[in-house]
Tab-separated table of C-alpha atoms in Angstrom:
chain	number	residue	atom	x	y	z
A	1	MET	CA	-104.587	124.758	53.208
A	2	ARG	CA	-103.113	127.615	51.229
A	3	TYR	CA	-103.382	127.531	47.475
A	4	ALA	CA	-103.503	130.040	44.674
A	5	VAL	CA	-104.753	130.537	41.218
A	6	VAL	CA	-102.117	132.762	39.693
A	7	ALA	CA	-102.692	134.725	36.513
A	8	ALA	CA	-99.425	136.051	35.089
A	9	VAL	CA	-100.731	138.012	32.109
A	10	LEU	CA	-98.262	139.208	29.475
A	11	LEU	CA	-99.849	141.184	26.586
A	12	ALA	CA	-97.494	141.925	23.702
A	13	ALA	CA	-98.393	144.325	20.924
A	14	CYS	CA	-96.188	143.221	18.064
A	15	ALA	CA	-96.685	145.667	15.230
A	16	GLY	CA	-97.906	149.142	14.460
A	17	ARG	CA	-99.093	151.862	16.809
A	18	ALA	CA	-100.312	150.478	20.120
A	19	PRO	CA	-104.103	150.148	20.366
A	20	ALA	CA	-105.867	151.975	23.186
A	21	HIS	CA	-107.893	148.929	24.228
A	22	ALA	CA	-107.762	145.141	24.106
A	23	GLU	CA	-109.818	142.359	25.628
A	24	VAL	CA	-108.281	139.105	26.846
A	25	ARG	CA	-110.287	136.012	27.772
A	26	VAL	CA	-108.952	132.947	29.578
A	27	GLU	CA	-110.678	129.576	29.953
A	28	PHE	CA	-108.912	127.809	32.811
A	29	ALA	CA	-110.940	124.617	32.220
A	30	GLN	CA	-109.892	124.258	28.569
A	31	TRP	CA	-106.465	122.688	28.236
A	32	VAL	CA	-104.363	122.942	25.094
A	33	ALA	CA	-101.405	120.827	23.977
A	34	THR	CA	-98.534	120.698	26.454
A	35	GLN	CA	-95.658	122.981	25.510
A	36	ARG	CA	-91.934	122.729	26.157
A	37	ASN	CA	-90.043	125.591	27.739
A	38	VAL	CA	-88.965	127.581	24.682
A	39	SER	CA	-86.723	129.922	26.670
A	40	GLY	CA	-83.022	129.136	26.763
A	41	PHE	CA	-79.536	130.600	26.660
A	42	LEU	CA	-76.496	131.166	24.464
A	43	HIS	CA	-73.369	130.788	26.608
A	44	GLY	CA	-74.032	132.983	29.694
A	45	ILE	CA	-72.860	130.518	32.352
A	46	GLU	CA	-69.600	129.336	33.906
A	47	ALA	CA	-68.736	126.283	35.955
A	48	ASP	CA	-69.237	128.227	39.209
A	49	GLN	CA	-71.346	131.246	38.212
A	50	PRO	CA	-74.093	132.327	38.573
A	51	ALA	CA	-75.518	130.592	41.640
A	52	ASP	CA	-77.892	127.670	41.109
A	53	SER	CA	-80.597	129.671	42.891
A	54	LEU	CA	-80.562	132.089	39.944
A	55	VAL	CA	-80.581	129.373	37.272
A	56	ASP	CA	-82.850	126.601	38.528
A	57	PRO	CA	-86.111	128.631	38.792
A	58	LEU	CA	-85.858	129.491	35.080
A	59	ARG	CA	-85.927	125.834	33.972
A	60	PRO	CA	-84.382	126.596	30.556
A	61	GLY	CA	-85.235	124.291	27.694
A	62	LEU	CA	-82.017	124.757	25.688
A	63	TRP	CA	-78.430	125.814	26.309
A	64	ARG	CA	-76.067	126.557	23.412
A	65	LEU	CA	-72.419	126.282	24.383
A	66	GLY	CA	-69.148	126.691	22.531
A	67	LYS	CA	-67.179	125.026	25.292
A	68	LEU	CA	-68.314	122.341	27.690
A	69	THR	CA	-66.661	123.430	30.942
A	70	SER	CA	-70.165	124.329	32.166
A	71	TYR	CA	-71.872	121.264	30.647
A	72	ASP	CA	-72.725	119.668	33.993
A	73	ARG	CA	-74.407	122.831	35.293
A	74	ALA	CA	-76.349	123.412	32.095
A	75	LYS	CA	-77.490	119.800	32.032
A	76	ARG	CA	-78.456	119.904	35.704
A	77	SER	CA	-80.759	122.853	34.983
A	78	GLY	CA	-82.869	120.534	32.842
A	79	ALA	CA	-81.812	122.062	29.521
A	80	ARG	CA	-80.881	120.165	26.403
A	81	VAL	CA	-77.278	121.132	25.701
A	82	VAL	CA	-76.069	122.082	22.220
A	83	LEU	CA	-72.378	122.101	21.315
A	84	VAL	CA	-71.698	124.664	18.573
A	85	LEU	CA	-68.730	123.209	16.698
A	86	SER	CA	-67.840	126.461	14.949
A	87	ASP	CA	-67.509	128.228	18.316
A	88	THR	CA	-65.038	125.569	19.408
A	89	TRP	CA	-63.159	125.783	16.112
A	90	GLY	CA	-63.091	129.592	16.256
A	91	TYR	CA	-63.722	132.343	13.714
A	92	PRO	CA	-60.810	134.000	11.866
A	93	SER	CA	-62.707	137.298	11.960
A	94	TYR	CA	-62.558	137.068	15.773
A	95	HIS	CA	-58.889	136.022	15.840
A	96	GLY	CA	-59.608	132.303	16.013
A	97	GLU	CA	-56.645	129.968	15.849
A	98	HIS	CA	-57.861	128.306	12.627
A	99	GLY	CA	-58.693	129.576	9.172
A	100	TRP	CA	-62.020	128.992	7.492
A	101	PRO	CA	-62.685	125.244	7.079
A	102	PRO	CA	-62.499	125.201	3.241
A	103	GLU	CA	-58.896	126.367	3.561
A	104	ASP	CA	-58.021	123.076	5.291
A	105	PHE	CA	-60.793	120.500	5.327
A	106	ALA	CA	-58.453	117.875	6.758
A	107	ALA	CA	-57.889	119.995	9.880
A	108	TRP	CA	-61.616	120.706	10.150
A	109	GLU	CA	-62.510	117.023	9.978
A	110	ALA	CA	-59.790	116.129	12.481
A	111	THR	CA	-61.111	118.713	14.948
A	112	VAL	CA	-64.682	117.471	14.599
A	113	ARG	CA	-63.538	113.877	15.065
A	114	SER	CA	-61.571	114.775	18.180
A	115	LEU	CA	-64.545	116.609	19.693
A	116	ALA	CA	-66.863	113.702	18.947
A	117	ARG	CA	-64.515	111.208	20.594
A	118	THR	CA	-63.900	113.449	23.608
A	119	HIS	CA	-67.573	114.136	24.304
A	120	ARG	CA	-69.298	110.991	23.057
A	121	ASP	CA	-70.329	110.112	26.631
A	122	LYS	CA	-72.307	113.368	26.982
A	123	THR	CA	-75.922	113.886	25.959
A	124	LEU	CA	-75.517	116.589	23.338
A	125	LEU	CA	-77.125	118.119	20.295
A	126	TRP	CA	-74.449	118.790	17.676
A	127	GLU	CA	-74.700	122.117	15.817
A	128	ILE	CA	-72.142	122.461	13.051
A	129	TRP	CA	-71.843	126.188	12.259
A	130	ASN	CA	-73.240	129.491	13.523
A	131	GLU	CA	-74.641	132.077	11.082
A	132	PRO	CA	-73.031	130.999	7.792
A	133	ASP	CA	-74.900	133.860	6.094
A	134	ALA	CA	-73.255	136.553	8.257
A	135	PRO	CA	-69.828	137.889	7.170
A	136	GLU	CA	-68.414	137.996	10.691
A	137	PHE	CA	-69.032	134.258	11.048
A	138	TRP	CA	-68.419	133.061	7.486
A	139	ARG	CA	-66.183	134.268	4.664
A	140	GLY	CA	-66.594	132.681	1.277
A	141	ASP	CA	-69.568	131.395	-0.624
A	142	TYR	CA	-72.528	129.428	0.695
A	143	ALA	CA	-71.373	126.367	-1.221
A	144	GLY	CA	-68.263	126.323	0.960
A	145	PHE	CA	-70.418	126.275	4.076
A	146	LEU	CA	-72.529	123.431	2.675
A	147	GLU	CA	-69.396	121.373	2.069
A	148	THR	CA	-68.206	122.224	5.589
A	149	TYR	CA	-71.519	120.981	6.983
A	150	ALA	CA	-71.483	117.765	4.949
A	151	ARG	CA	-67.956	116.843	6.018
A	152	ALA	CA	-68.661	117.494	9.703
A	153	TYR	CA	-71.915	115.541	9.459
A	154	ARG	CA	-70.127	112.525	7.958
A	155	VAL	CA	-67.481	112.521	10.705
A	156	LEU	CA	-70.072	112.831	13.483
A	157	ARG	CA	-72.080	109.930	12.068
A	158	GLU	CA	-68.955	107.796	11.810
A	159	GLU	CA	-68.013	108.504	15.414
A	160	LEU	CA	-71.404	108.765	17.148
A	161	GLY	CA	-73.668	106.489	15.146
A	162	PRO	CA	-77.147	106.870	13.668
A	163	ASN	CA	-78.865	108.193	16.806
A	164	ALA	CA	-76.762	111.329	17.271
A	165	LEU	CA	-78.787	114.519	16.755
A	166	ILE	CA	-77.045	116.850	14.305
A	167	GLY	CA	-78.471	120.150	13.113
A	168	GLY	CA	-78.204	123.452	11.308
A	169	PRO	CA	-77.869	125.699	9.410
A	170	SER	CA	-78.355	128.351	12.170
A	171	LEU	CA	-78.888	131.207	9.732
A	172	SER	CA	-78.875	134.752	11.123
A	173	ARG	CA	-82.489	135.157	9.955
A	174	PHE	CA	-85.302	133.157	8.424
A	175	ASP	CA	-84.285	132.921	4.758
A	176	PRO	CA	-86.421	130.460	2.749
A	177	ALA	CA	-84.055	130.526	-0.243
A	178	LEU	CA	-80.998	129.598	1.835
A	179	LEU	CA	-82.972	127.013	3.792
A	180	ASP	CA	-84.093	125.457	0.509
A	181	ARG	CA	-80.509	125.308	-0.745
A	182	PHE	CA	-79.390	123.737	2.504
A	183	ALA	CA	-82.178	121.146	2.514
A	184	ALA	CA	-81.785	120.264	-1.174
A	185	PHE	CA	-78.017	119.925	-0.778
A	186	CYS	CA	-78.352	117.589	2.185
A	187	VAL	CA	-80.955	115.428	0.471
A	188	ALA	CA	-78.658	115.086	-2.550
A	189	ARG	CA	-75.492	114.611	-0.485
A	190	GLY	CA	-76.942	112.267	2.136
A	191	CYS	CA	-76.558	114.517	5.171
A	192	GLU	CA	-79.317	115.279	7.663
A	193	ALA	CA	-80.486	118.140	9.859
A	194	ASN	CA	-82.302	116.447	12.714
A	195	PHE	CA	-83.124	119.859	14.149
A	196	LEU	CA	-83.492	122.762	11.727
A	197	THR	CA	-82.229	126.083	13.071
A	198	TRP	CA	-82.248	129.811	12.404
A	199	HIS	CA	-82.272	133.093	14.362
A	200	GLU	CA	-84.996	135.738	14.826
A	201	LEU	CA	-83.411	138.999	15.987
A	202	SER	CA	-85.854	141.667	14.840
A	203	GLU	CA	-87.707	143.851	17.348
A	204	ASP	CA	-90.899	143.046	15.438
A	205	VAL	CA	-91.511	139.323	15.941
A	206	SER	CA	-94.970	139.195	14.365
A	207	SER	CA	-93.652	137.019	11.507
A	208	LEU	CA	-92.020	134.461	13.821
A	209	GLU	CA	-95.020	132.177	14.184
A	210	GLY	CA	-95.645	132.151	10.439
A	211	ASN	CA	-91.990	131.369	9.739
A	212	LEU	CA	-92.170	128.357	12.019
A	213	ARG	CA	-95.381	127.084	10.460
A	214	SER	CA	-93.952	127.511	6.967
A	215	ALA	CA	-90.758	125.652	7.859
A	216	ARG	CA	-92.677	122.793	9.445
A	217	ALA	CA	-94.957	122.413	6.437
A	218	ARG	CA	-92.044	122.393	3.998
A	219	TYR	CA	-89.199	120.601	5.754
A	220	ILE	CA	-90.867	118.323	8.304
A	221	ASP	CA	-94.380	117.511	7.101
A	222	GLY	CA	-93.854	117.935	3.352
A	223	PRO	CA	-92.751	115.052	1.096
A	224	SER	CA	-89.833	116.759	-0.649
A	225	TYR	CA	-87.375	116.687	2.248
A	226	THR	CA	-88.206	113.477	4.099
A	227	ALA	CA	-84.587	112.353	3.772
A	228	LEU	CA	-83.484	115.413	5.744
A	229	ARG	CA	-85.011	113.811	8.855
A	230	ALA	CA	-85.732	117.229	10.365
A	231	GLY	CA	-87.761	116.335	13.417
A	232	ALA	CA	-87.682	119.674	15.250
A	233	LEU	CA	-87.404	123.421	14.716
A	234	HIS	CA	-85.098	125.516	16.907
A	235	VAL	CA	-85.002	129.306	16.906
A	236	ASN	CA	-81.703	129.155	18.698
A	237	GLU	CA	-81.172	132.907	18.982
A	238	SER	CA	-83.907	135.469	19.557
A	239	VAL	CA	-84.519	138.741	21.443
A	240	ALA	CA	-83.252	141.859	19.676
A	241	GLN	CA	-80.681	144.013	21.429
A	242	ALA	CA	-83.282	146.712	22.124
A	243	SER	CA	-85.659	144.113	23.579
A	244	GLN	CA	-83.295	142.569	26.117
A	245	GLN	CA	-84.850	144.317	29.132
A	246	ARG	CA	-88.401	144.745	27.817
A	247	PRO	CA	-90.768	142.261	29.487
A	248	GLY	CA	-93.505	142.706	26.892
A	249	ALA	CA	-91.171	141.830	24.025
A	250	LEU	CA	-89.947	138.713	25.818
A	251	VAL	CA	-93.476	137.426	26.214
A	252	ALA	CA	-94.286	138.082	22.566
A	253	ILE	CA	-91.303	135.959	21.541
A	254	TRP	CA	-92.250	133.034	23.790
A	255	TYR	CA	-95.859	133.243	22.617
A	256	HIS	CA	-94.930	133.032	18.940
A	257	LEU	CA	-92.367	130.288	19.573
A	258	GLU	CA	-94.963	128.179	21.359
A	259	HIS	CA	-97.793	128.837	18.924
A	260	GLY	CA	-95.534	128.300	15.923
A	261	GLY	CA	-94.502	124.884	17.195
A	262	ALA	CA	-90.838	125.515	18.016
A	263	ALA	CA	-89.217	122.682	19.929
A	264	ALA	CA	-86.643	125.034	21.452
A	265	GLY	CA	-85.479	128.623	21.631
A	266	ALA	CA	-82.573	130.523	23.135
A	267	ARG	CA	-81.974	134.120	24.160
A	268	SER	CA	-79.226	135.900	22.249
A	269	CYS	CA	-76.439	137.804	23.980
A	270	TRP	CA	-75.299	141.340	23.199
A	271	LYS	CA	-73.154	144.127	24.604
A	272	ASP	CA	-74.766	145.796	27.599
A	273	ALA	CA	-74.962	149.515	28.414
A	274	HIS	CA	-71.323	149.390	29.555
A	275	GLU	CA	-70.179	147.761	26.282
A	276	GLU	CA	-69.528	144.459	28.050
A	277	SER	CA	-70.584	141.298	26.257
A	278	THR	CA	-73.298	139.420	28.111
A	279	CYS	CA	-72.210	136.233	26.336
A	280	PHE	CA	-69.232	135.557	28.557
A	281	ASN	CA	-69.778	137.302	31.910
A	282	ALA	CA	-72.004	134.604	33.465
A	283	THR	CA	-75.060	136.887	33.587
A	284	LEU	CA	-77.413	134.502	31.765
A	285	ASP	CA	-77.192	136.674	28.648
A	286	GLY	CA	-77.925	139.834	30.611
A	287	LEU	CA	-80.696	138.575	32.896
A	288	LEU	CA	-78.380	139.398	35.815
A	289	THR	CA	-76.200	142.413	36.511
A	290	PRO	CA	-72.440	141.910	36.139
A	291	VAL	CA	-70.366	141.290	39.277
A	292	ARG	CA	-73.206	141.603	41.818
A	293	MET	CA	-75.400	139.123	39.920
A	294	GLU	CA	-78.671	140.868	40.761
A	295	PRO	CA	-81.800	139.722	38.913
A	296	THR	CA	-83.066	142.257	36.397
A	297	ILE	CA	-86.684	142.712	35.382
A	298	ALA	CA	-85.976	140.383	32.440
A	299	TRP	CA	-85.012	137.640	34.930
A	300	TRP	CA	-88.313	138.082	36.776
A	301	THR	CA	-90.188	137.923	33.477
A	302	GLN	CA	-88.486	134.695	32.447
A	303	HIS	CA	-89.172	133.293	35.909
A	304	ALA	CA	-92.885	134.042	35.437
A	305	TYR	CA	-92.838	132.348	32.037
A	306	ALA	CA	-91.118	129.229	33.374
A	307	ALA	CA	-93.701	128.890	36.139
A	308	GLY	CA	-96.458	128.327	33.580
A	309	VAL	CA	-94.778	125.978	31.110
A	310	GLY	CA	-96.451	122.635	30.480
A	311	ARG	CA	-99.942	123.549	31.714
A	312	ARG	CA	-101.308	125.779	28.964
A	313	VAL	CA	-105.035	126.583	28.824
A	314	GLU	CA	-107.096	128.390	26.202
A	315	SER	CA	-106.709	132.148	25.965
A	316	THR	CA	-107.852	134.600	23.302
A	317	THR	CA	-107.656	138.283	22.472
A	318	ASP	CA	-109.665	140.538	20.204
A	319	ASN	CA	-106.552	142.350	19.008
A	320	ALA	CA	-104.039	140.774	16.599
A	321	ALA	CA	-101.228	142.813	18.194
A	322	VAL	CA	-101.762	141.157	21.589
A	323	THR	CA	-100.230	137.854	22.697
A	324	VAL	CA	-101.469	135.850	25.676
A	325	LEU	CA	-100.023	132.863	27.579
A	326	ALA	CA	-102.182	131.148	30.209
A	327	SER	CA	-101.627	128.056	32.349
A	328	ALA	CA	-103.664	125.793	34.609
A	329	GLY	CA	-102.535	124.861	38.091
A	330	SER	CA	-101.302	121.666	39.705
A	331	SER	CA	-100.992	120.375	43.260
A	332	THR	CA	-97.819	122.416	43.673
A	333	SER	CA	-98.179	125.254	41.163
A	334	PRO	CA	-101.086	127.646	40.638
A	335	PRO	CA	-102.667	128.462	37.272
A	336	GLN	CA	-101.291	131.568	35.627
A	337	LEU	CA	-101.848	133.988	32.794
A	338	LEU	CA	-99.029	136.096	31.332
A	339	ILE	CA	-99.708	139.600	29.934
A	340	GLY	CA	-97.180	141.998	28.394
A	341	TYR	CA	-97.361	145.012	26.121
A	342	ALA	CA	-94.711	145.366	23.403
A	343	PRO	CA	-95.250	148.044	20.740
A	344	VAL	CA	-92.563	148.146	18.067
A	345	THR	CA	-93.081	151.739	16.904
A	346	PRO	CA	-91.947	154.861	18.795
A	347	GLY	CA	-94.448	157.085	20.532
A	348	ALA	CA	-96.753	154.282	21.659
A	349	VAL	CA	-99.389	155.132	24.250
A	350	SER	CA	-100.621	153.146	27.232
A	351	MET	CA	-103.096	150.305	26.737
A	352	ASP	CA	-106.209	149.486	28.731
A	353	ALA	CA	-106.493	145.705	28.777
A	354	ARG	CA	-109.824	144.283	29.903
A	355	ILE	CA	-109.155	140.832	31.381
A	356	VAL	CA	-111.926	138.230	31.628
A	357	LEU	CA	-111.071	135.099	33.642
A	358	HIS	CA	-113.395	132.094	33.393
A	359	GLY	CA	-113.120	129.301	35.944
A	360	VAL	CA	-112.083	131.231	39.064
A	361	ARG	CA	-115.502	132.251	40.448
A	362	ASP	CA	-115.519	129.532	43.119
A	363	LEU	CA	-112.171	130.729	44.438
A	364	LEU	CA	-113.329	134.326	44.591
A	365	ASP	CA	-116.561	133.323	46.324
A	366	ALA	CA	-114.417	131.507	48.892
A	367	GLY	CA	-112.521	134.695	49.695
A	368	ALA	CA	-109.621	134.698	47.250
A	369	SER	CA	-107.931	138.023	46.564
A	370	VAL	CA	-106.502	139.331	43.305
A	371	GLN	CA	-103.008	140.797	43.137
A	372	ALA	CA	-101.096	142.276	40.208
A	373	GLN	CA	-97.307	142.224	40.038
A	374	ARG	CA	-95.940	144.812	37.637
A	375	LEU	CA	-92.890	143.974	35.536
A	376	ALA	CA	-91.927	147.515	34.581
A	377	ALA	CA	-89.814	148.522	31.599
A	378	ASP	CA	-87.354	151.401	31.518
A	379	THR	CA	-88.211	153.753	28.655
A	380	ARG	CA	-84.578	153.642	27.484
A	381	GLY	CA	-84.361	149.869	27.688
A	382	ALA	CA	-82.022	149.912	30.692
A	383	ALA	CA	-81.999	147.061	33.205
A	384	ILE	CA	-84.263	147.510	36.242
A	385	THR	CA	-82.996	145.645	39.294
A	386	ARG	CA	-85.631	146.400	41.912
A	387	SER	CA	-88.088	143.609	42.683
A	388	PRO	CA	-91.465	143.815	40.917
A	389	ALA	CA	-94.105	145.825	42.788
A	390	THR	CA	-97.403	144.170	43.743
A	391	ARG	CA	-100.817	145.771	44.262
A	392	ALA	CA	-104.334	144.537	44.980
A	393	LEU	CA	-107.070	144.445	42.352
A	394	VAL	CA	-110.834	144.323	42.854
A	395	PRO	CA	-112.427	142.342	40.005
A	396	GLU	CA	-116.052	142.647	38.984
A	397	LEU	CA	-117.980	139.363	38.945
A	398	LEU	CA	-120.017	139.012	35.748
A	399	ASP	CA	-121.762	135.826	34.572
A	400	GLY	CA	-119.438	133.626	36.584
A	401	SER	CA	-116.263	135.373	35.431
A	402	ALA	CA	-113.801	137.728	37.091
A	403	VAL	CA	-113.346	140.942	35.109
A	404	PHE	CA	-110.822	143.720	35.655
A	405	THR	CA	-108.830	146.226	33.627
A	406	LEU	CA	-105.093	146.809	33.635
A	407	THR	CA	-103.564	149.968	32.249
A	408	MET	CA	-100.206	148.990	30.819
A	409	GLN	CA	-97.325	151.168	29.720
A	410	PRO	CA	-95.307	150.315	26.602
A	411	HIS	CA	-92.976	147.314	26.947
A	412	GLU	CA	-94.079	146.251	30.424
A	413	ALA	CA	-95.806	143.120	31.706
A	414	TYR	CA	-97.925	141.979	34.634
A	415	VAL	CA	-98.258	138.892	36.792
A	416	VAL	CA	-101.820	138.771	38.151
A	417	SER	CA	-102.547	136.292	40.957
A	418	VAL	CA	-105.826	135.094	42.451
A	419	ILE	CA	-104.750	133.951	45.907
A	420	LYS	CA	-106.683	132.235	48.674
């Protein structure tokens, strides 16, 4: 019988100059709370592209769509599907066919009602507006957005009933003052945000976990906003433009989303090196190359992350700039540990990461081998399309643990496997 204990180790240095050394410890026998897949997508798919073989292994947790022509494919992937009403309505700044909703609330309400009636048979999350704090997506004052939200919320409740999941405000960044205004307005007006949303698009994501914990304490667990009925937190756009093809940065984001208690996350889309938007070319927001649809190193990194979701075990590091994700195995999937290195300052040096794995000694005594798959990062942030390279490691056995050191270059990641 062939089986494996896989350690996909992604170390992410999130702030400051990269340290020269770090130590990571994994306890494969100590389970932690089961986590959802907090990777997901914004647009990035069409009804017939890309191939299912490029989508299914990623097992996305969320898919934000502005049109539902690809709803069936997104749903089949296992993702929860979000319909962004403002994308369907259109943005005047992007030559949308409508004006801003406050210019004609009757037309806005009629559009929302029509969408609700058309798609009431689908299992959807309803997001009302995207980035009302960003001038390209909202013109006018914040009060106008709040009224736009309240009117759409009322129509959706009338058409879909009390169990429909409606959310917002999908701010372009974590802004406690604007979130407070939104929450207080809804409590006073009688609208809800069943999932509370904002975006995290900075290269430095060290504050992400704290933002999530703060939002949960205030809007979900705290007594002031019970009427908001905010049952979940979604960071429904993340990954800075410079981080799109940096494996270490991707792991840091997923780590902080999981540890902060996010129920869902989604990768943002940007223009690629050829100035083509990855939102609408069916490349899974740039995980694939245009036209040829070749997996990039970011695709392989997300594939490694997806393989470990739902089976998290205890992992620690002695360096606050390092993030670690580890997973136990099952009858069909091996345990894994994810390590990536993501400095956010220029001129970072390589890092020597000492890895200590507890709970694999029996496998090694039985003849298991250790392999490391490198998820390299281009120094300019360009997409790498070659398959990850794999090499053998020889761990030292100390006090029942397997110990080895990886030297990691800035922004890269490793998948380390203990295979019998």
